[in-house]
Amino acid sequence: MERINYRITLDVYKNGIQRLLQGFETADNMARRVYINLTSGGDTYEIRQNNVVAVMYVTTPNSTEPSIHDCTIEDNTIVYDVLPIKEEGITEMQMKLIETRMDGAKSVLLSPKFAIEVSSSNADDGGATQ
């Protein structure tokens, strides 16, 4: 299956869910990648590559705690490979840039949110029908 790419821009100063991505299904193998560009009040936000990592906190509709997934940073863009989501509904995604300082302390630089809408697929889990 060919990978589906989404490109979104999130503003580090805006609160709440900024974008809703659609077209995801529960039986999808999720060969999807999200490229996230950041702005700061409309201007490009420059990610300092040194000592900064990007992680995605994924909260599905029926979970109480988010799962945490690594992202990569390429040319000032955060890249997240979407993992399979088995629950239909709105899944919240909170991307965090975390900096490790020289003294070992960590701090969250920013944490914009977006969401994906996962619908139920028509695939039958019990096998094919004749």
PDB file of C-alpha atoms in Angstrom:
ATOM      1  CA  MET A   1       0.000   0.000   0.000  1.00  0.00           C
ATOM      2  CA  GLU A   2       1.233   3.447  -0.861  1.00  0.00           C
ATOM      3  CA  ARG A   3       1.746   5.808   2.072  1.00  0.00           C
ATOM      4  CA  ILE A   4      -0.733   8.683   2.391  1.00  0.00           C
ATOM      5  CA  ASN A   5       0.883  11.942   3.490  1.00  0.00           C
ATOM      6  CA  TYR A   6      -0.848  14.779   5.329  1.00  0.00           C
ATOM      7  CA  ARG A   7       0.739  18.211   5.639  1.00  0.00           C
ATOM      8  CA  ILE A   8      -0.527  20.516   8.353  1.00  0.00           C
ATOM      9  CA  THR A   9       0.551  23.752   9.989  1.00  0.00           C
ATOM     10  CA  LEU A  10      -0.012  24.365  13.689  1.00  0.00           C
ATOM     11  CA  ASP A  11       0.472  27.662  15.521  1.00  0.00           C
ATOM     12  CA  VAL A  12       2.327  27.341  18.820  1.00  0.00           C
ATOM     13  CA  TYR A  13       0.245  30.169  20.343  1.00  0.00           C
ATOM     14  CA  LYS A  14      -3.192  28.688  19.621  1.00  0.00           C
ATOM     15  CA  ASN A  15      -5.017  26.545  22.178  1.00  0.00           C
ATOM     16  CA  GLY A  16      -7.255  23.579  21.583  1.00  0.00           C
ATOM     17  CA  ILE A  17      -7.518  21.326  18.563  1.00  0.00           C
ATOM     18  CA  GLN A  18      -6.339  23.248  15.515  1.00  0.00           C
ATOM     19  CA  ARG A  19      -6.974  20.722  12.720  1.00  0.00           C
ATOM     20  CA  LEU A  20      -9.140  17.630  12.111  1.00  0.00           C
ATOM     21  CA  LEU A  21      -7.801  15.032   9.682  1.00  0.00           C
ATOM     22  CA  GLN A  22     -10.308  12.636   8.131  1.00  0.00           C
ATOM     23  CA  GLY A  23     -10.208   9.458   6.070  1.00  0.00           C
ATOM     24  CA  PHE A  24      -8.914   7.021   8.696  1.00  0.00           C
ATOM     25  CA  GLU A  25     -10.607   3.638   9.279  1.00  0.00           C
ATOM     26  CA  THR A  26     -10.352   1.124  12.111  1.00  0.00           C
ATOM     27  CA  ALA A  27      -9.173  -1.730   9.854  1.00  0.00           C
ATOM     28  CA  ASP A  28      -6.711   0.523   8.029  1.00  0.00           C
ATOM     29  CA  ASN A  29      -3.089  -0.507   8.321  1.00  0.00           C
ATOM     30  CA  MET A  30      -2.457   3.226   8.740  1.00  0.00           C
ATOM     31  CA  ALA A  31       0.240   3.652   6.130  1.00  0.00           C
ATOM     32  CA  ARG A  32      -0.067   7.360   6.808  1.00  0.00           C
ATOM     33  CA  ARG A  33       2.407  10.051   7.727  1.00  0.00           C
ATOM     34  CA  VAL A  34       1.728  13.540   9.068  1.00  0.00           C
ATOM     35  CA  TYR A  35       4.184  16.345   8.326  1.00  0.00           C
ATOM     36  CA  ILE A  36       3.772  19.175  10.831  1.00  0.00           C
ATOM     37  CA  ASN A  37       5.109  22.669  10.246  1.00  0.00           C
ATOM     38  CA  LEU A  38       4.956  25.087  13.137  1.00  0.00           C
ATOM     39  CA  THR A  39       4.295  28.799  13.135  1.00  0.00           C
ATOM     40  CA  SER A  40       4.532  31.381  15.877  1.00  0.00           C
ATOM     41  CA  GLY A  41       1.902  34.032  15.303  1.00  0.00           C
ATOM     42  CA  GLY A  42       2.097  33.417  11.547  1.00  0.00           C
ATOM     43  CA  ASP A  43       5.904  33.320  11.293  1.00  0.00           C
ATOM     44  CA  THR A  44       7.876  30.100  10.875  1.00  0.00           C
ATOM     45  CA  TYR A  45       8.864  28.568  14.213  1.00  0.00           C
ATOM     46  CA  GLU A  46      12.504  27.465  14.074  1.00  0.00           C
ATOM     47  CA  ILE A  47      13.130  24.155  15.848  1.00  0.00           C
ATOM     48  CA  ARG A  48      16.508  24.024  17.523  1.00  0.00           C
ATOM     49  CA  GLN A  49      17.759  20.581  16.563  1.00  0.00           C
ATOM     50  CA  ASN A  50      20.224  20.246  19.427  1.00  0.00           C
ATOM     51  CA  ASN A  51      18.793  18.669  22.566  1.00  0.00           C
ATOM     52  CA  VAL A  52      15.198  18.756  21.257  1.00  0.00           C
ATOM     53  CA  VAL A  53      12.998  15.717  20.604  1.00  0.00           C
ATOM     54  CA  ALA A  54       9.451  15.531  19.280  1.00  0.00           C
ATOM     55  CA  VAL A  55       6.870  13.128  20.738  1.00  0.00           C
ATOM     56  CA  MET A  56       3.190  12.546  19.985  1.00  0.00           C
ATOM     57  CA  TYR A  57       0.686  11.963  22.806  1.00  0.00           C
ATOM     58  CA  VAL A  58      -2.224   9.992  21.305  1.00  0.00           C
ATOM     59  CA  THR A  59      -5.522   9.806  23.209  1.00  0.00           C
ATOM     60  CA  THR A  60      -8.176   7.552  21.689  1.00  0.00           C
ATOM     61  CA  PRO A  61     -11.894   8.055  22.525  1.00  0.00           C
ATOM     62  CA  ASN A  62     -12.111   5.441  25.314  1.00  0.00           C
ATOM     63  CA  SER A  63      -8.662   5.828  26.870  1.00  0.00           C
ATOM     64  CA  THR A  64      -7.883   7.681  30.053  1.00  0.00           C
ATOM     65  CA  GLU A  65      -4.142   7.969  29.434  1.00  0.00           C
ATOM     66  CA  PRO A  66      -2.400   8.868  26.179  1.00  0.00           C
ATOM     67  CA  SER A  67       0.062   6.567  24.478  1.00  0.00           C
ATOM     68  CA  ILE A  68       3.379   8.197  23.606  1.00  0.00           C
ATOM     69  CA  HIS A  69       5.092   7.813  20.237  1.00  0.00           C
ATOM     70  CA  ASP A  70       8.351   9.167  18.871  1.00  0.00           C
ATOM     71  CA  CYS A  71       8.443  11.585  15.968  1.00  0.00           C
ATOM     72  CA  THR A  72      11.351  12.691  13.847  1.00  0.00           C
ATOM     73  CA  ILE A  73      12.453  16.191  12.977  1.00  0.00           C
ATOM     74  CA  GLU A  74      13.513  16.757   9.366  1.00  0.00           C
ATOM     75  CA  ASP A  75      14.342  20.183   7.937  1.00  0.00           C
ATOM     76  CA  ASN A  76      12.348  22.065  10.596  1.00  0.00           C
ATOM     77  CA  THR A  77       9.336  19.754  10.082  1.00  0.00           C
ATOM     78  CA  ILE A  78       8.001  17.205  12.596  1.00  0.00           C
ATOM     79  CA  VAL A  79       7.205  13.837  10.996  1.00  0.00           C
ATOM     80  CA  TYR A  80       4.783  11.408  12.665  1.00  0.00           C
ATOM     81  CA  ASP A  81       3.993   7.937  11.317  1.00  0.00           C
ATOM     82  CA  VAL A  82       0.409   7.210  12.393  1.00  0.00           C
ATOM     83  CA  LEU A  83       0.062   3.854  14.135  1.00  0.00           C
ATOM     84  CA  PRO A  84      -3.118   1.723  13.797  1.00  0.00           C
ATOM     85  CA  ILE A  85      -6.073   2.963  15.836  1.00  0.00           C
ATOM     86  CA  LYS A  86      -8.756   0.353  16.586  1.00  0.00           C
ATOM     87  CA  GLU A  87     -11.424   2.675  18.066  1.00  0.00           C
ATOM     88  CA  GLU A  88     -13.735   4.787  15.958  1.00  0.00           C
ATOM     89  CA  GLY A  89     -14.295   8.387  16.937  1.00  0.00           C
ATOM     90  CA  ILE A  90     -12.089  11.419  17.433  1.00  0.00           C
ATOM     91  CA  THR A  91      -8.508  10.672  18.490  1.00  0.00           C
ATOM     92  CA  GLU A  92      -6.632  13.644  19.939  1.00  0.00           C
ATOM     93  CA  MET A  93      -3.007  14.143  19.013  1.00  0.00           C
ATOM     94  CA  GLN A  94      -0.811  16.448  21.060  1.00  0.00           C
ATOM     95  CA  MET A  95       2.634  17.036  19.629  1.00  0.00           C
ATOM     96  CA  LYS A  96       5.266  18.100  22.141  1.00  0.00           C
ATOM     97  CA  LEU A  97       8.758  19.424  21.622  1.00  0.00           C
ATOM     98  CA  ILE A  98      10.855  18.548  24.648  1.00  0.00           C
ATOM     99  CA  GLU A  99      14.246  20.116  25.319  1.00  0.00           C
ATOM    100  CA  THR A 100      16.921  18.570  27.526  1.00  0.00           C
ATOM    101  CA  ARG A 101      19.086  21.274  29.062  1.00  0.00           C
ATOM    102  CA  MET A 102      22.770  20.973  29.908  1.00  0.00           C
ATOM    103  CA  ASP A 103      21.928  20.220  33.565  1.00  0.00           C
ATOM    104  CA  GLY A 104      19.756  17.263  32.471  1.00  0.00           C
ATOM    105  CA  ALA A 105      16.436  18.951  33.239  1.00  0.00           C
ATOM    106  CA  LYS A 106      13.713  18.622  30.617  1.00  0.00           C
ATOM    107  CA  SER A 107      11.152  21.195  29.637  1.00  0.00           C
ATOM    108  CA  VAL A 108       8.247  21.212  27.180  1.00  0.00           C
ATOM    109  CA  LEU A 109       8.783  23.976  24.660  1.00  0.00           C
ATOM    110  CA  LEU A 110       5.339  23.752  23.063  1.00  0.00           C
ATOM    111  CA  SER A 111       2.423  21.374  22.683  1.00  0.00           C
ATOM    112  CA  PRO A 112      -0.071  22.156  19.887  1.00  0.00           C
ATOM    113  CA  LYS A 113      -2.975  19.763  19.257  1.00  0.00           C
ATOM    114  CA  PHE A 114      -4.770  18.301  16.277  1.00  0.00           C
ATOM    115  CA  ALA A 115      -7.159  15.365  15.891  1.00  0.00           C
ATOM    116  CA  ILE A 116      -7.975  12.559  13.513  1.00  0.00           C
ATOM    117  CA  GLU A 117     -11.410  11.136  12.883  1.00  0.00           C
ATOM    118  CA  VAL A 118     -11.444   7.338  12.703  1.00  0.00           C
ATOM    119  CA  SER A 119     -14.527   5.709  11.225  1.00  0.00           C
ATOM    120  CA  SER A 120     -15.535   2.069  11.382  1.00  0.00           C
ATOM    121  CA  SER A 121     -14.433   0.116   8.351  1.00  0.00           C
ATOM    122  CA  ASN A 122     -16.718  -2.323   6.591  1.00  0.00           C
ATOM    123  CA  ALA A 123     -14.101  -5.059   6.907  1.00  0.00           C
ATOM    124  CA  ASP A 124     -15.376  -8.130   8.728  1.00  0.00           C
ATOM    125  CA  ASP A 125     -12.999  -9.351  11.445  1.00  0.00           C
ATOM    126  CA  GLY A 126     -14.447 -12.852  11.249  1.00  0.00           C
ATOM    127  CA  GLY A 127     -13.261 -13.548   7.698  1.00  0.00           C
ATOM    128  CA  ALA A 128     -14.560 -13.190   4.194  1.00  0.00           C
ATOM    129  CA  THR A 129     -18.123 -14.073   3.248  1.00  0.00           C
ATOM    130  CA  GLN A 130     -19.199 -15.927   0.108  1.00  0.00           C
TER     131      GLN A 130
END
